[in-house]
Coordinates of C-alpha atoms and ligand atoms in Angstrom, one line a residue:
M1 CA 0.0 -0.2 0.0
T2 CA 1.0 3.6 -1.2
T3 CA 1.1 6.0 1.5
T4 CA 0.1 9.9 0.2
T5 CA 1.7 12.7 2.2
S6 CA 0.6 16.4 1.7
T7 CA 2.2 19.4 2.0
S8 CA 0.2 21.1 4.5
A9 CA -0.1 25.7 3.3
L10 CA 2.1 26.4 6.1
E11 CA 5.3 23.5 4.8
E12 CA 4.3 25.5 1.6
I13 CA 4.9 28.1 2.4
Q14 CA 7.6 27.8 4.8
S15 CA 10.0 25.7 2.6
R16 CA 9.6 28.7 -0.4
E17 CA 10.7 31.3 2.2
S18 CA 13.1 29.0 3.6
R19 CA 15.1 28.9 -0.4
H20 CA 14.7 32.7 -0.7
V21 CA 14.0 35.0 1.9
L22 CA 16.9 36.2 4.1
Q23 CA 17.0 34.4 7.3
T24 CA 17.2 37.5 9.2
Y25 CA 13.9 36.6 10.9
R26 CA 12.8 33.3 13.7
R27 CA 9.7 33.3 12.8
A28 CA 6.8 31.0 15.1
P29 CA 5.5 28.0 12.8
L30 CA 2.6 29.6 12.1
A31 CA 0.7 31.7 8.7
F32 CA -1.7 33.8 9.4
V33 CA -4.1 34.2 6.2
R34 CA -7.1 36.5 7.3
G35 CA -8.4 39.0 10.6
S36 CA -11.3 40.2 11.6
G37 CA -11.1 42.4 14.6
V38 CA -8.8 41.7 17.4
R39 CA -10.0 37.9 15.5
L40 CA -6.5 36.3 13.3
Y41 CA -6.9 32.8 11.2
D42 CA -4.0 31.3 10.5
S43 CA -3.4 29.0 7.1
E44 CA -5.2 26.1 9.1
G45 CA -8.8 28.2 9.5
R46 CA -7.9 28.3 13.8
E47 CA -9.1 31.2 15.3
Y48 CA -6.7 32.9 17.7
L49 CA -7.1 36.4 20.2
D50 CA -4.8 38.8 18.7
L51 CA -2.6 41.1 22.0
L52 CA 0.3 41.7 19.6
S53 CA -1.4 43.5 17.1
G54 CA 1.7 43.3 14.6
I55 CA 3.7 44.9 17.2
G56 CA 1.6 47.7 17.7
V57 CA 0.7 48.2 13.7
A58 CA -2.6 47.1 13.2
S59 CA -4.3 50.1 15.8
L60 CA -7.5 49.4 14.5
G61 CA -7.3 46.2 15.0
H62 CA -7.7 43.4 11.1
A63 CA -9.6 43.9 8.3
H64 CA -11.0 47.5 9.5
E65 CA -14.1 48.5 8.0
G66 CA -13.1 52.2 7.1
L67 CA -9.2 51.9 6.9
A68 CA -9.9 49.0 4.3
R69 CA -13.3 51.6 2.4
A70 CA -10.6 54.2 2.5
I71 CA -7.1 52.7 1.2
A72 CA -9.4 51.0 -1.2
E73 CA -10.7 54.2 -2.2
Q74 CA -7.5 56.0 -2.4
A75 CA -6.1 53.0 -4.3
Q76 CA -8.2 53.7 -6.8
T77 CA -7.7 57.5 -6.9
L78 CA -4.1 58.1 -6.4
V79 CA -1.6 56.2 -4.2
H80 CA 2.2 58.2 -5.1
T81 CA 2.7 61.6 -6.8
S82 CA 6.5 62.2 -5.2
N83 CA 7.3 64.8 -2.8
L84 CA 8.0 67.5 -6.1
F85 CA 4.5 68.1 -6.3
F86 CA 1.4 69.1 -3.5
H87 CA -1.4 66.7 -2.8
P88 CA -4.2 67.5 -0.8
L89 CA -3.9 64.9 2.2
Q90 CA 0.1 65.4 3.7
G91 CA -0.5 68.5 5.0
Q92 CA -4.2 67.7 6.8
V93 CA -1.8 64.7 8.8
G94 CA 1.1 67.5 9.9
E95 CA -2.2 69.8 10.7
R96 CA -3.3 66.7 13.0
L97 CA -1.0 65.5 14.6
A98 CA 0.9 69.2 15.3
S99 CA -3.2 69.6 16.8
L100 CA -2.4 66.5 19.0
S101 CA 1.3 67.0 20.2
G102 CA 2.3 70.5 20.0
L103 CA 4.8 70.5 17.5
S104 CA 4.5 72.7 14.8
R105 CA 5.7 70.3 11.6
V106 CA 6.0 67.0 10.5
F107 CA 8.1 65.7 8.2
V108 CA 6.8 61.9 7.2
C109 CA 8.5 58.7 6.3
N110 CA 7.9 55.1 6.5
S111 CA 8.8 53.6 9.3
G112 CA 9.8 54.1 13.0
T113 CA 13.3 54.1 12.1
E114 CA 13.7 56.4 9.4
A115 CA 11.6 58.5 12.0
V116 CA 14.6 58.4 14.7
E117 CA 16.6 58.8 11.8
A118 CA 15.1 62.7 10.9
C119 CA 15.1 63.4 14.5
L120 CA 18.8 62.3 15.0
K121 CA 19.8 64.7 11.9
F122 CA 17.4 67.4 12.1
A123 CA 19.0 67.3 15.9
R124 CA 22.8 68.3 14.0
R125 CA 21.3 70.1 12.2
Y126 CA 20.2 72.6 14.3
W127 CA 23.6 72.7 16.0
Y128 CA 24.9 72.8 13.0
T129 CA 23.0 75.9 11.8
R130 CA 23.2 78.0 14.6
G131 CA 27.0 77.3 14.3
E132 CA 28.4 75.5 17.5
P133 CA 27.7 72.1 15.4
R134 CA 26.7 69.4 18.6
A135 CA 27.9 65.9 17.9
E136 CA 27.4 64.2 21.2
F137 CA 23.8 62.1 21.7
I138 CA 22.8 60.9 24.8
A139 CA 20.4 57.5 24.7
L140 CA 18.8 55.3 27.7
E141 CA 20.5 51.8 28.8
E142 CA 17.9 49.3 27.5
S143 CA 17.0 51.4 24.3
F144 CA 15.4 50.6 20.9
H145 CA 15.0 53.0 18.5
G146 CA 15.3 51.1 15.2
R147 CA 18.0 48.8 12.6
T148 CA 18.9 52.1 10.1
M149 CA 22.9 53.3 11.4
G150 CA 21.9 55.8 13.1
A151 CA 19.1 54.3 14.9
L152 CA 21.1 51.9 15.7
S153 CA 23.6 53.9 16.9
V154 CA 21.2 54.9 20.0
T155 CA 20.0 51.5 20.8
S156 CA 21.5 49.8 23.3
D157 CA 21.7 46.8 22.8
E158 CA 25.2 44.8 21.5
H159 CA 23.6 41.9 20.1
Y160 CA 21.9 44.3 17.3
R161 CA 25.1 47.0 17.4
T162 CA 28.3 45.0 17.6
P163 CA 28.0 43.2 14.3
F164 CA 27.6 46.5 12.8
E165 CA 30.1 48.6 14.0
P166 CA 31.8 51.4 14.1
L167 CA 28.5 53.1 14.7
L168 CA 27.8 57.1 15.1
P169 CA 31.3 57.6 17.4
R170 CA 29.2 59.9 20.1
V171 CA 27.0 58.2 21.5
R172 CA 26.5 57.8 25.7
F173 CA 23.9 55.7 27.1
V174 CA 22.7 56.0 30.3
P175 CA 21.2 54.1 33.0
N176 CA 17.1 54.2 32.2
N177 CA 15.1 56.0 35.3
D178 CA 18.6 56.9 37.5
P179 CA 18.2 60.9 37.1
A180 CA 21.6 61.3 39.1
A181 CA 23.4 59.5 35.9
L182 CA 21.8 61.5 33.3
L183 CA 22.8 64.6 34.8
A184 CA 26.7 64.0 35.2
A185 CA 26.3 62.6 31.6
V186 CA 25.2 65.7 30.1
S187 CA 27.3 68.6 29.0
K188 CA 27.3 71.1 26.0
D189 CA 28.3 68.5 24.0
T190 CA 25.2 66.9 24.0
A191 CA 22.8 67.6 20.7
A192 CA 20.3 66.0 22.4
I193 CA 19.0 63.9 24.9
I194 CA 16.7 60.6 23.3
A195 CA 14.4 58.6 25.4
E196 CA 11.3 56.7 24.7
P197 CA 8.9 57.7 27.4
V198 CA 8.0 53.7 27.9
Q199 CA 9.9 51.8 26.4
G200 CA 9.4 48.8 24.8
E201 CA 11.8 46.4 23.0
G202 CA 13.4 47.1 26.4
G203 CA 10.4 45.5 28.2
V204 CA 7.7 47.7 28.9
R205 CA 9.5 50.1 31.4
P206 CA 7.9 53.7 31.2
L207 CA 10.0 56.5 32.7
T208 CA 9.3 57.7 35.9
Q209 CA 8.1 61.4 37.4
A210 CA 11.6 61.9 38.6
F211 CA 14.0 60.7 35.7
A212 CA 11.9 63.0 33.1
D213 CA 12.0 65.7 35.6
A214 CA 15.9 65.0 35.3
I215 CA 15.5 64.9 31.6
T216 CA 13.9 68.4 31.4
A217 CA 16.9 69.8 34.3
A218 CA 19.9 68.0 31.9
C219 CA 18.5 70.1 28.6
A220 CA 17.9 73.2 31.2
T221 CA 21.4 73.1 31.9
S222 CA 23.1 72.3 28.7
G223 CA 20.7 73.8 25.9
A224 CA 20.4 70.3 24.5
L225 CA 17.1 69.2 22.8
L226 CA 14.9 66.5 24.0
I227 CA 14.0 63.6 21.1
A228 CA 10.9 61.5 22.2
D229 CA 10.9 58.2 20.7
E230 CA 6.4 57.7 21.3
V231 CA 7.3 54.7 18.0
Q232 CA 5.5 52.6 20.3
S233 CA 4.1 54.6 23.5
G234 CA 2.5 56.9 21.0
L235 CA -0.4 57.7 18.7
G236 CA -3.2 56.3 21.8
R237 CA -1.6 53.1 22.6
T238 CA -1.0 54.3 26.7
G239 CA -4.6 56.1 27.0
Q240 CA -3.3 59.3 25.9
P241 CA -2.4 61.1 22.3
F242 CA 1.4 61.2 23.7
Y243 CA 3.5 59.4 27.0
F244 CA 5.4 62.4 26.9
K245 CA 3.3 65.1 27.5
T246 CA 2.1 62.9 30.9
L247 CA 5.1 63.0 32.4
G248 CA 5.3 67.1 32.0
L249 CA 8.3 66.4 29.0
N250 CA 8.6 68.8 26.2
P251 CA 10.4 67.3 23.5
H252 CA 11.7 69.2 20.9
L253 CA 11.5 66.4 18.3
V254 CA 8.5 63.4 18.3
S255 CA 9.4 60.0 16.0
V256 CA 5.8 58.2 15.7
G257 CA 5.0 55.1 13.5
K258 CA 3.9 51.6 13.9
A259 CA -0.1 52.6 14.5
L260 CA -0.2 55.9 12.3
G261 CA -0.7 53.8 9.7
G262 CA -2.7 51.1 11.1
G263 CA -0.9 48.6 9.0
V264 CA 0.2 50.7 6.0
P265 CA 3.7 51.8 6.8
V266 CA 4.0 55.0 7.9
G267 CA 5.6 56.7 10.5
A268 CA 6.7 60.2 11.2
A269 CA 9.6 62.8 12.8
L270 CA 7.5 65.5 14.9
I271 CA 9.4 69.1 14.5
G272 CA 8.7 71.8 17.3
D273 CA 9.3 75.8 16.1
E274 CA 12.8 75.9 16.8
V275 CA 14.2 73.4 15.8
A276 CA 12.3 73.5 12.3
S277 CA 13.5 77.3 11.3
T278 CA 16.6 75.2 11.9
I279 CA 15.6 73.1 8.3
S280 CA 16.5 74.1 4.8
Y281 CA 15.3 73.0 1.3
G282 CA 16.9 69.4 0.6
D283 CA 17.7 68.8 4.3
H284 CA 16.1 65.5 4.0
G285 CA 14.1 63.9 1.9
S286 CA 11.7 60.3 1.0
T287 CA 10.4 59.7 -2.1
Y288 CA 7.9 57.1 -0.8
G289 CA 7.5 59.4 2.5
G290 CA 3.6 60.7 3.1
N291 CA 2.1 59.8 -0.5
L292 CA -0.7 59.7 -0.6
L293 CA -1.6 56.0 -0.2
A294 CA 0.0 56.4 3.3
C295 CA -1.6 59.9 4.3
R296 CA -4.7 58.6 3.8
A297 CA -4.5 55.6 6.0
A298 CA -3.0 58.0 8.8
L299 CA -5.4 60.5 8.2
C300 CA -8.0 57.3 8.6
F301 CA -6.5 56.3 11.9
L302 CA -6.1 60.0 13.8
G303 CA -9.7 60.6 12.7
E304 CA -10.4 57.0 14.7
L305 CA -8.8 58.0 17.1
T306 CA -9.5 61.4 18.1
D307 CA -13.6 61.2 17.1
G308 CA -14.1 58.0 16.8
G309 CA -14.1 57.2 20.3
V310 CA -10.4 54.7 20.3
L311 CA -8.8 57.1 22.7
E312 CA -11.7 56.7 25.2
N313 CA -11.5 52.7 24.7
V314 CA -7.9 52.7 25.7
Q315 CA -8.6 54.6 28.6
R316 CA -11.8 52.2 29.7
V317 CA -10.1 48.5 28.5
G318 CA -7.1 49.6 29.6
R319 CA -7.9 50.1 33.1
F320 CA -9.7 46.5 33.1
F321 CA -6.6 44.7 31.5
G322 CA -4.5 46.0 33.5
E323 CA -6.6 44.9 36.1
R324 CA -7.5 41.3 35.0
L325 CA -3.6 41.1 34.0
R326 CA -2.4 41.8 37.7
A327 CA -5.4 39.5 39.4
I328 CA -3.7 36.4 37.0
A329 CA -0.5 37.6 37.2
A330 CA -0.8 37.2 41.1
R331 CA -1.7 33.7 40.5
H332 CA 1.3 32.9 38.4
S333 CA 4.7 32.7 40.8
L334 CA 6.7 33.0 37.6
V335 CA 5.8 36.5 37.1
K336 CA 7.8 39.0 39.3
E337 CA 6.8 41.7 38.1
V338 CA 3.7 44.0 36.0
R339 CA 4.2 47.2 34.2
G340 CA 2.4 48.8 32.0
V341 CA -0.3 51.6 31.6
G342 CA -3.3 51.9 28.8
L343 CA -2.8 49.0 26.4
I344 CA 0.9 48.1 27.1
W345 CA 1.6 45.5 29.0
G346 CA 4.8 43.6 30.0
L347 CA 4.9 40.3 32.3
D348 CA 8.6 40.0 34.0
L349 CA 8.9 36.7 34.7
S350 CA 11.7 34.5 36.7
R351 CA 13.0 32.8 33.9
D352 CA 12.6 33.3 29.9
A353 CA 9.9 33.9 28.6
S354 CA 10.4 33.0 25.5
P355 CA 7.9 29.2 25.9
V356 CA 4.9 31.2 26.0
V357 CA 5.1 32.4 23.2
P358 CA 3.9 29.2 21.8
A359 CA 2.2 27.8 24.8
G360 CA 0.2 30.8 24.2
L361 CA -0.3 30.1 20.5
A362 CA -1.5 26.9 21.8
H363 CA -4.1 28.2 23.8
G364 CA -5.1 30.6 20.8
V365 CA -3.9 34.3 21.9
V366 CA -1.2 35.8 20.3
V367 CA 1.6 37.4 22.8
N368 CA 5.6 38.2 22.1
R369 CA 8.9 38.1 24.3
T370 CA 11.6 41.0 24.7
A371 CA 13.8 41.5 26.4
E372 CA 14.8 37.7 27.4
T373 CA 11.9 37.7 30.2
V374 CA 9.3 39.9 29.2
V375 CA 5.3 38.9 27.6
R376 CA 4.7 41.9 26.2
L377 CA 1.3 42.6 25.3
L378 CA 0.2 45.4 22.7
P379 CA -3.6 44.5 21.6
P380 CA -5.1 46.2 18.8
L381 CA -6.5 49.6 20.5
I382 CA -10.3 48.8 20.0
I383 CA -10.0 45.8 21.7
T384 CA -13.5 45.4 23.8
E385 CA -13.6 44.4 27.4
A386 CA -14.7 40.9 26.2
D387 CA -12.2 40.2 23.4
A388 CA -9.6 41.8 26.8
A389 CA -10.8 39.3 29.2
A390 CA -10.8 36.4 27.1
A391 CA -7.9 36.5 26.1
L392 CA -6.3 36.8 29.0
D393 CA -8.1 33.5 30.1
R394 CA -5.8 32.0 27.1
L395 CA -3.2 33.8 29.0
D396 CA -3.7 32.4 32.1
A397 CA -4.0 29.1 30.9
A398 CA -0.6 29.3 28.7
L399 CA 1.5 30.5 31.7
A400 CA -0.5 27.7 34.1
D401 CA 1.4 25.3 31.3
V402 CA 4.8 27.2 31.1
G403 CA 4.4 27.2 34.5
K404 CA 4.3 23.5 35.3
Q405 CA 7.5 23.0 32.9
S406 CA 9.8 25.4 34.8
Ligands
LIG501 C1 10.5 52.9 20.1 C2 10.7 52.5 18.7 N1 11.6 53.2 17.9 C3 11.6 52.7 16.8 C4 11.5 51.6 16.1 C5 11.3 51.1 15.2 O1 10.2 51.3 14.1 P1 10.5 50.0 13.1 O2 10.8 49.0 13.7 O3 9.1 50.8 12.2 O4 11.9 51.5 11.8 C6 10.4 51.2 17.4 C7 9.8 49.3 17.1 O5 9.6 48.9 17.9 C8 10.8 51.2 18.9 O6 9.3 50.5 19.3

């Protein structure tokens, strides 16, 4: 008797990728093929509740009707014309981001790392224009700002940095949430301090108020600019448009990305007047940056955030989420600490958190591990209490499984 083994859709996908896609990602062995709201479906038809939203990107959930309509309409009208010409949407994105942030101008790009890159360049340009060039950047330990050379230079993880050195030469890292170390490090050579108001990849670590105050003091004494990297923490994720405001910070530059396009790649540097006035035509650019499709997606997201109840949803569901998560964490001795705000949460474990990811998938919930020991949760900003409760029950079961293995 002969037996035939049918190749599953997943095996076919994996085999093709293994031959032709550069192997930079260690993917979980499953392929998502469609989604709806906070639900994802894999190639085998299994349903999952998504507590990750593509690392904080699918802010409106999956297959959001309004976003889908906006993208389709724009695709049928005009997608891209380049920044050699005007189009009606980029100014509208700038207007909306300016009114949310208080920083008057926007440079639209395609990703978080490009937004950070733009902020670093604009900081350098500011000092150059003033005729007193400053080269140094101060960044924090456990920071993550992206993978391009500038952003990587202010990212602390040696694992990401070492193979690509030499990076930008004048970067000093100070311990996160250590006011004295920051105040000792800053000087008249410091072009800018760059900080994530809530460190994301570093393990969901909000800056303390004391440290935020030290940043303000360090900027005041040295004249250094402040770059707030809100790529992960911004645009509603914490229940506020920007977490720098919650901390009382006054950044000169802000980077955003992730949530902004709801899945369409778009990032932006937000620039206050003081720095914007030092930038000239030709100083920076991007072929794709802020094209019609990207701007249409961003406008749809920003509309939902401020006028569609998304911000209020994050505040309400975020409180519920935090309470539930803390109650669950209390049942599992492997959870050392729960950190977060709004809909960005981390469970810091007493062990490597990697096994929680497959255990979660086995129970039908998508979570992520970061900073070795942290289970990171970044659900879509439209998640309801009922779906949050169901997803956290699944996480509870996954933690129980991993606890038994410990
Ligand atoms: C705070 C922060 N900055 C920058 C980036 C880089 O964004 P991207 O991956 O879109 O380049 C990330 C990505 O995780 C981030 O969390």
